[in-house]
Structures are given as structure tokens and as C-alpha cells.
Amino acid sequence: MKLTEGVEWAVHCCVVLSQAEGPVSTTRLAEFHGVSRTYLAKHLQQLSRAGLVRSTPGRDGGYELTRPAAEVTLLEIVQAVDGAESAFRCTEIRQRGPLAASKEVCRKACGVAQAMAAAERAWRTSLAGVTVADLAAGVTADVGPATFDRLRGWLADA
Amino acid sequence: MKLTEGVEWAVHCCVVLSQAEGPVSTTRLAEFHGVSRTYLAKHLQQLSRAGLVRSTPGRDGGYELTRPAAEVTLLEIVQAVDGAESAFRCTEIRQRGPLAASKEVCRKACGVAQAMAAAERAWRTSLAGVTVADLAAGVTADVGPATFDRLRGWLADA
DNA sequence: GTAACGTGGATAAGTTCTATCCGCGATACT
DNA sequence: AGTATCGCGGATAGAACTTATCCACGTTAC
Ligand code: SF4
Ligand code: SF4
């Protein structure tokens, strides 16, 4: 069970975007986080395709959130970057071997698949309960409101 | 987010072991499920190391559950095979870039890590609520009690 | 016209997953 | 004793995925 590293990058980007006043470019976001510019671009494009951010092409372009930060959930970010497929994928091994179950019986999901799906639902529900606004508030609580002021100042610099 | 295929194999093996009367060998388990014998052995060894199954070496040896099926949870099997590491691993990117946070501040987990950890706890709690006995009962309910009778018969065959 | 920007495709390197093989010690039957 | 069957661990390929880079293209502001 592993999430890709891009998830972390994307979450940080969304928090930064929630504090920015205008569009922020890939270059700037990568510079700010100290990560690969070209690779981060791929993940931002995934956020864009998922409709979480809006992109402005051309000079002075960049990304901005399409919705208020309080309406963007952690779950959406995770699924945009890491995909929405379930962690457990049935390979139907019950249809193999000498005592294989018939295809008729395998019409519906077995108990194992159901239990796994229920666990993943619990995971998603938990992630869906956290918004970018919550995360930003957490940062303010942890390191004080001056942090985002410095961030906005840095973003305003040419 | 993906679980390894070995998880599914291991779960099936545990259910089979819960219905068997004596030790069942790797060869027999692999034969029954129609999967690679040598690779399945690796996963059974993981279950053994985790203490979920006991192994008897030598001829007529094999594996059997160390505990009643009602006391073996799905979570234990998943963690034995797939590891207990959390899906989200912090790479501390907040300590990078021009406005890097100080190490002092990063002593404790940030809001993102906490939210991810909470979601994974929910996932684990859900998995911990399902036992091998539950899964076996599910099979009986789905395909009838005759299935396990045939299984025991097949296992008894030389 | 030029420089900065997002987009998508192609590509390479690194890592993990899947699978196989071998030698070792243990056990049971002959 | 000898042999066949078994679990255990290490070494080792091959496949699949993740991470990262690069380039050609259309768009926008100065
Ligand atoms: S019985 Fe369940 S775990 Fe096994 S192959 Fe079918 S869906 Fe997957
Ligand atoms: S701020 Fe949170 S998500 Fe970012 S590096 Fe630190 S722990 Fe990870």
C-alpha cells in the first residue's frame, strides 16, 4: 500500500494556491517547493484535468483553484493524482484450480472483495472530510499567520 | 494505491486452512488455487513470520492456523503480506525551497500527515473488524455448505 | 516578435512486484 | 541408513510501475 509522492506535492500546491491572489506558474510552484519543475507540471496537469484547478496559458499565466479552498477535499486531490482505482483488485482466483467456482456464482463480489471495499470506503470518507481550507488553517495554527504573509510576499516578487 | 496480489492469495489460503483438519502443504495450496507454487511459498512464509500460521517441516508437513479462525483478522493478513508501512510517507518538502520551515517546527507531524494517518486508521479499523471466520461464513452463505465439504474431501485425497 | 506559459507525447532511469531456482535442515516412511 | 517430501532463506531474472526529463505545439502578455 503506497501513495505516489506526487500526492504530497499536489497537496502542497493546492494549499499554496489557496493563499495566492492570482495564477501561480509551474515554475514558481516548483521553485517554492524545491522539486523537479518538469515532473511537477505533470501532476498539475492531472489536477487540471480533474477540474480542481484552472489554468491560464500564456505569459503571466499559471494555476488557480476553481473552487473556494473549503470546497476542495483531500480525497479529490489524492484521486486526481493517484487515480481512483481501488487498492484491492480481484483476480478471480476462485475460478481457478481443481475446485473452481462456476462463473454463475462469481456474478456478485465475494466477501473478501466486499470487506476490502468497505475499508476503502472508510478511508475515502475520512479523506473527504478534510478540505484545503482545513489544511491551511492547520499551518496557521502550527507556525503562525506570518508564514502565509511571507508566502504571498514571495509570490508577488518578480 | 495498490495492494499486492499476494494479499488475495494469502487470504484465500487462510480461509482454506480454516477448513482443513491438519497441516496443508504449499504444493497443495498452490495446486488448489492454480497459482505459482514457488511464489506462493514466499507469502506463506510471511504469514508464518507474522505468527498467523504454524509450519510443520518434513514429510506430511505444511501449514495450519495458529489461532481459531474467528481470531484472525483481515488486517493481520494484509499487513503480514503487504507490510505495515503507511501509504502516505512524508518527504518533508516543507523543509525545502526558499521559504523552508525550520527543523524546530517540523518536530511534530503536519496537518496533511495527520489527516492521512487518520484515514489509514479508519481503513485498518474496518479491516480489523473482519475475521477469517466471517469470510468462511460468507462463502457458505454464497455457495452453500457443500463447497467446504468438497474442499475437505479434496484435501484428504493423496 | 519574443519570452513565458500550459499541454501532451515520447523516452529513459530507478524501483518495486512477480516469479523462479537452489541449497539447507527437518520429518516420516521403507 | 536411505529417500522422498516438506519449510526456510538467499540469489536472481523479468515485468510493471514510478519518477524524471525533454521536445514540439498552441496561447497570451509585453
Ligand atoms: S473469491 Fe474474492 S478474493 Fe477470491 S478471487 Fe474472488 S473476489 Fe477475489
Ligand atoms: S508539511 Fe506535511 S505533507 Fe508536507 S512534507 Fe511535511 S509532513 Fe509531508
PDB file of N, CA and C in Angstrom, chain A residues 51-98:
ATOM      1  N   GLY A  51     -10.305  19.012 -12.826  1.00  0.00           N
ATOM      2  CA  GLY A  51     -11.159  20.178 -12.604  1.00  0.00           C
ATOM      3  C   GLY A  51     -10.944  20.877 -11.272  1.00  0.00           C
ATOM      4  N   LEU A  52      -9.875  20.522 -10.583  1.00  0.00           N
ATOM      5  CA  LEU A  52      -9.615  21.151  -9.283  1.00  0.00           C
ATOM      6  C   LEU A  52      -8.959  22.512  -9.441  1.00  0.00           C
ATOM      7  N   VAL A  53      -8.168  22.649 -10.503  1.00  0.00           N
ATOM      8  CA  VAL A  53      -7.530  23.941 -10.763  1.00  0.00           C
ATOM      9  C   VAL A  53      -7.844  24.381 -12.192  1.00  0.00           C
ATOM     10  N   ARG A  54      -7.772  25.671 -12.397  1.00  0.00           N
ATOM     11  CA  ARG A  54      -7.999  26.252 -13.709  1.00  0.00           C
ATOM     12  C   ARG A  54      -6.644  26.768 -14.188  1.00  0.00           C
ATOM     13  N   SER A  55      -6.363  26.624 -15.465  1.00  0.00           N
ATOM     14  CA  SER A  55      -5.066  27.083 -15.974  1.00  0.00           C
ATOM     15  C   SER A  55      -5.231  28.256 -16.938  1.00  0.00           C
ATOM     16  N   THR A  56      -4.328  29.202 -16.839  1.00  0.00           N
ATOM     17  CA  THR A  56      -4.301  30.322 -17.779  1.00  0.00           C
ATOM     18  C   THR A  56      -3.023  30.200 -18.584  1.00  0.00           C
ATOM     19  N   PRO A  57      -3.154  29.996 -19.873  1.00  0.00           N
ATOM     20  CA  PRO A  57      -1.951  29.869 -20.702  1.00  0.00           C
ATOM     21  C   PRO A  57      -1.332  31.241 -20.967  1.00  0.00           C
ATOM     22  N   GLY A  58      -0.222  31.223 -21.624  1.00  0.00           N
ATOM     23  CA  GLY A  58       0.436  32.472 -21.969  1.00  0.00           C
ATOM     24  C   GLY A  58       1.234  33.079 -20.847  1.00  0.00           C
ATOM     25  N   ARG A  59       1.962  34.111 -21.176  1.00  0.00           N
ATOM     26  CA  ARG A  59       2.786  34.789 -20.188  1.00  0.00           C
ATOM     27  C   ARG A  59       1.922  35.307 -19.022  1.00  0.00           C
ATOM     28  N   ASP A  60       2.477  35.302 -17.808  1.00  0.00           N
ATOM     29  CA  ASP A  60       1.743  35.658 -16.594  1.00  0.00           C
ATOM     30  C   ASP A  60       0.630  34.656 -16.291  1.00  0.00           C
ATOM     31  N   GLY A  61       0.635  33.529 -16.999  1.00  0.00           N
ATOM     32  CA  GLY A  61      -0.373  32.507 -16.748  1.00  0.00           C
ATOM     33  C   GLY A  61      -0.002  31.679 -15.534  1.00  0.00           C
ATOM     34  N   GLY A  62      -0.729  30.586 -15.351  1.00  0.00           N
ATOM     35  CA  GLY A  62      -0.468  29.698 -14.220  1.00  0.00           C
ATOM     36  C   GLY A  62      -1.742  29.024 -13.768  1.00  0.00           C
ATOM     37  N   TYR A  63      -1.724  28.558 -12.539  1.00  0.00           N
ATOM     38  CA  TYR A  63      -2.874  27.827 -11.999  1.00  0.00           C
ATOM     39  C   TYR A  63      -3.529  28.577 -10.856  1.00  0.00           C
ATOM     40  N   GLU A  64      -4.835  28.368 -10.720  1.00  0.00           N
ATOM     41  CA  GLU A  64      -5.550  28.843  -9.539  1.00  0.00           C
ATOM     42  C   GLU A  64      -6.671  27.853  -9.246  1.00  0.00           C
ATOM     43  N   LEU A  65      -7.108  27.818  -7.999  1.00  0.00           N
ATOM     44  CA  LEU A  65      -8.178  26.897  -7.619  1.00  0.00           C
ATOM     45  C   LEU A  65      -9.478  27.289  -8.320  1.00  0.00           C
ATOM     46  N   THR A  66     -10.244  26.290  -8.742  1.00  0.00           N
ATOM     47  CA  THR A  66     -11.525  26.585  -9.381  1.00  0.00           C
ATOM     48  C   THR A  66     -12.611  26.849  -8.348  1.00  0.00           C
ATOM     49  N   ARG A  67     -12.385  26.355  -7.129  1.00  0.00           N
ATOM     50  CA  ARG A  67     -13.396  26.485  -6.079  1.00  0.00           C
ATOM     51  C   ARG A  67     -12.765  27.094  -4.827  1.00  0.00           C
ATOM     52  N   PRO A  68     -13.589  27.577  -3.909  1.00  0.00           N
ATOM     53  CA  PRO A  68     -13.058  28.022  -2.614  1.00  0.00           C
ATOM     54  C   PRO A  68     -12.327  26.875  -1.919  1.00  0.00           C
ATOM     55  N   ALA A  69     -11.289  27.189  -1.180  1.00  0.00           N
ATOM     56  CA  ALA A  69     -10.465  26.157  -0.531  1.00  0.00           C
ATOM     57  C   ALA A  69     -11.292  25.271   0.385  1.00  0.00           C
ATOM     58  N   ALA A  70     -12.365  25.787   0.921  1.00  0.00           N
ATOM     59  CA  ALA A  70     -13.196  24.999   1.842  1.00  0.00           C
ATOM     60  C   ALA A  70     -14.014  23.948   1.103  1.00  0.00           C
ATOM     61  N   GLU A  71     -13.993  24.022  -0.234  1.00  0.00           N
ATOM     62  CA  GLU A  71     -14.783  23.055  -1.007  1.00  0.00           C
ATOM     63  C   GLU A  71     -13.917  22.094  -1.806  1.00  0.00           C
ATOM     64  N   VAL A  72     -12.622  22.120  -1.538  1.00  0.00           N
ATOM     65  CA  VAL A  72     -11.719  21.159  -2.191  1.00  0.00           C
ATOM     66  C   VAL A  72     -11.247  20.175  -1.132  1.00  0.00           C
ATOM     67  N   THR A  73     -11.588  18.896  -1.321  1.00  0.00           N
ATOM     68  CA  THR A  73     -11.233  17.901  -0.307  1.00  0.00           C
ATOM     69  C   THR A  73      -9.914  17.208  -0.632  1.00  0.00           C
ATOM     70  N   LEU A  74      -9.330  16.689   0.429  1.00  0.00           N
ATOM     71  CA  LEU A  74      -8.083  15.936   0.297  1.00  0.00           C
ATOM     72  C   LEU A  74      -8.297  14.729  -0.603  1.00  0.00           C
ATOM     73  N   LEU A  75      -9.470  14.129  -0.495  1.00  0.00           N
ATOM     74  CA  LEU A  75      -9.773  12.959  -1.312  1.00  0.00           C
ATOM     75  C   LEU A  75      -9.681  13.280  -2.796  1.00  0.00           C
ATOM     76  N   GLU A  76     -10.219  14.438  -3.177  1.00  0.00           N
ATOM     77  CA  GLU A  76     -10.196  14.798  -4.596  1.00  0.00           C
ATOM     78  C   GLU A  76      -8.766  14.939  -5.106  1.00  0.00           C
ATOM     79  N   ILE A  77      -7.919  15.523  -4.305  1.00  0.00           N
ATOM     80  CA  ILE A  77      -6.532  15.698  -4.714  1.00  0.00           C
ATOM     81  C   ILE A  77      -5.845  14.349  -4.866  1.00  0.00           C
ATOM     82  N   VAL A  78      -6.036  13.491  -3.861  1.00  0.00           N
ATOM     83  CA  VAL A  78      -5.421  12.163  -3.896  1.00  0.00           C
ATOM     84  C   VAL A  78      -5.879  11.401  -5.132  1.00  0.00           C
ATOM     85  N   GLN A  79      -7.160  11.433  -5.399  1.00  0.00           N
ATOM     86  CA  GLN A  79      -7.676  10.674  -6.541  1.00  0.00           C
ATOM     87  C   GLN A  79      -7.277  11.286  -7.872  1.00  0.00           C
ATOM     88  N   ALA A  80      -7.128  12.592  -7.921  1.00  0.00           N
ATOM     89  CA  ALA A  80      -6.707  13.228  -9.168  1.00  0.00           C
ATOM     90  C   ALA A  80      -5.294  12.792  -9.538  1.00  0.00           C
ATOM     91  N   VAL A  81      -4.440  12.677  -8.542  1.00  0.00           N
ATOM     92  CA  VAL A  81      -3.028  12.362  -8.804  1.00  0.00           C
ATOM     93  C   VAL A  81      -2.778  10.858  -8.850  1.00  0.00           C
ATOM     94  N   ASP A  82      -3.397  10.143  -7.942  1.00  0.00           N
ATOM     95  CA  ASP A  82      -3.068   8.731  -7.783  1.00  0.00           C
ATOM     96  C   ASP A  82      -4.071   7.815  -8.453  1.00  0.00           C
ATOM     97  N   GLY A  83      -5.132   8.377  -9.008  1.00  0.00           N
ATOM     98  CA  GLY A  83      -6.145   7.543  -9.624  1.00  0.00           C
ATOM     99  C   GLY A  83      -7.194   7.114  -8.627  1.00  0.00           C
ATOM    100  N   ALA A  84      -8.337   6.708  -9.127  1.00  0.00           N
ATOM    101  CA  ALA A  84      -9.457   6.375  -8.259  1.00  0.00           C
ATOM    102  C   ALA A  84      -9.660   4.873  -8.152  1.00  0.00           C
ATOM    103  N   GLU A  85      -8.768   4.098  -8.747  1.00  0.00           N
ATOM    104  CA  GLU A  85      -8.913   2.649  -8.677  1.00  0.00           C
ATOM    105  C   GLU A  85      -8.817   2.164  -7.241  1.00  0.00           C
ATOM    106  N   SER A  86      -9.510   1.087  -6.931  1.00  0.00           N
ATOM    107  CA  SER A  86      -9.440   0.548  -5.578  1.00  0.00           C
ATOM    108  C   SER A  86      -8.117  -0.191  -5.388  1.00  0.00           C
ATOM    109  N   ALA A  87      -7.654  -0.200  -4.149  1.00  0.00           N
ATOM    110  CA  ALA A  87      -6.359  -0.807  -3.830  1.00  0.00           C
ATOM    111  C   ALA A  87      -6.391  -2.316  -4.029  1.00  0.00           C
ATOM    112  N   PHE A  88      -7.532  -2.896  -3.715  1.00  0.00           N
ATOM    113  CA  PHE A  88      -7.683  -4.343  -3.857  1.00  0.00           C
ATOM    114  C   PHE A  88      -8.349  -4.665  -5.184  1.00  0.00           C
ATOM    115  N   ARG A  89      -7.652  -5.430  -5.993  1.00  0.00           N
ATOM    116  CA  ARG A  89      -8.227  -5.810  -7.288  1.00  0.00           C
ATOM    117  C   ARG A  89      -8.351  -7.328  -7.347  1.00  0.00           C
ATOM    118  N   CYS A  90      -9.565  -7.772  -7.532  1.00  0.00           N
ATOM    119  CA  CYS A  90      -9.839  -9.205  -7.553  1.00  0.00           C
ATOM    120  C   CYS A  90      -9.273  -9.843  -8.813  1.00  0.00           C
ATOM    121  N   THR A  91      -8.542 -10.934  -8.648  1.00  0.00           N
ATOM    122  CA  THR A  91      -8.016 -11.647  -9.810  1.00  0.00           C
ATOM    123  C   THR A  91      -8.790 -12.937 -10.055  1.00  0.00           C
ATOM    124  N   GLU A  92      -9.903 -13.066  -9.322  1.00  0.00           N
ATOM    125  CA  GLU A  92     -10.799 -14.218  -9.509  1.00  0.00           C
ATOM    126  C   GLU A  92     -10.063 -15.547  -9.416  1.00  0.00           C
ATOM    127  N   ILE A  93      -9.260 -15.698  -8.383  1.00  0.00           N
ATOM    128  CA  ILE A  93      -8.580 -16.986  -8.271  1.00  0.00           C
ATOM    129  C   ILE A  93      -9.557 -18.083  -7.832  1.00  0.00           C
ATOM    130  N   ARG A  94     -10.743 -17.677  -7.395  1.00  0.00           N
ATOM    131  CA  ARG A  94     -11.725 -18.716  -7.034  1.00  0.00           C
ATOM    132  C   ARG A  94     -12.229 -19.458  -8.264  1.00  0.00           C
ATOM    133  N   GLN A  95     -11.961 -18.885  -9.441  1.00  0.00           N
ATOM    134  CA  GLN A  95     -12.376 -19.570 -10.676  1.00  0.00           C
ATOM    135  C   GLN A  95     -11.266 -20.453 -11.223  1.00  0.00           C
ATOM    136  N   ARG A  96     -10.190 -20.612 -10.432  1.00  0.00           N
ATOM    137  CA  ARG A  96      -9.070 -21.431 -10.900  1.00  0.00           C
ATOM    138  C   ARG A  96      -8.936 -22.673 -10.031  1.00  0.00           C
ATOM    139  N   GLY A  97      -8.078 -23.567 -10.456  1.00  0.00           N
ATOM    140  CA  GLY A  97      -7.823 -24.766  -9.670  1.00  0.00           C
ATOM    141  C   GLY A  97      -8.859 -25.844  -9.893  1.00  0.00           C
ATOM    142  N   PRO A  98      -8.624 -26.981  -9.260  1.00  0.00           N
ATOM    143  CA  PRO A  98      -9.455 -28.170  -9.479  1.00  0.00           C
ATOM    144  C   PRO A  98     -10.895 -28.012  -8.994  1.00  0.00           C
TER     145      PRO A  98
END
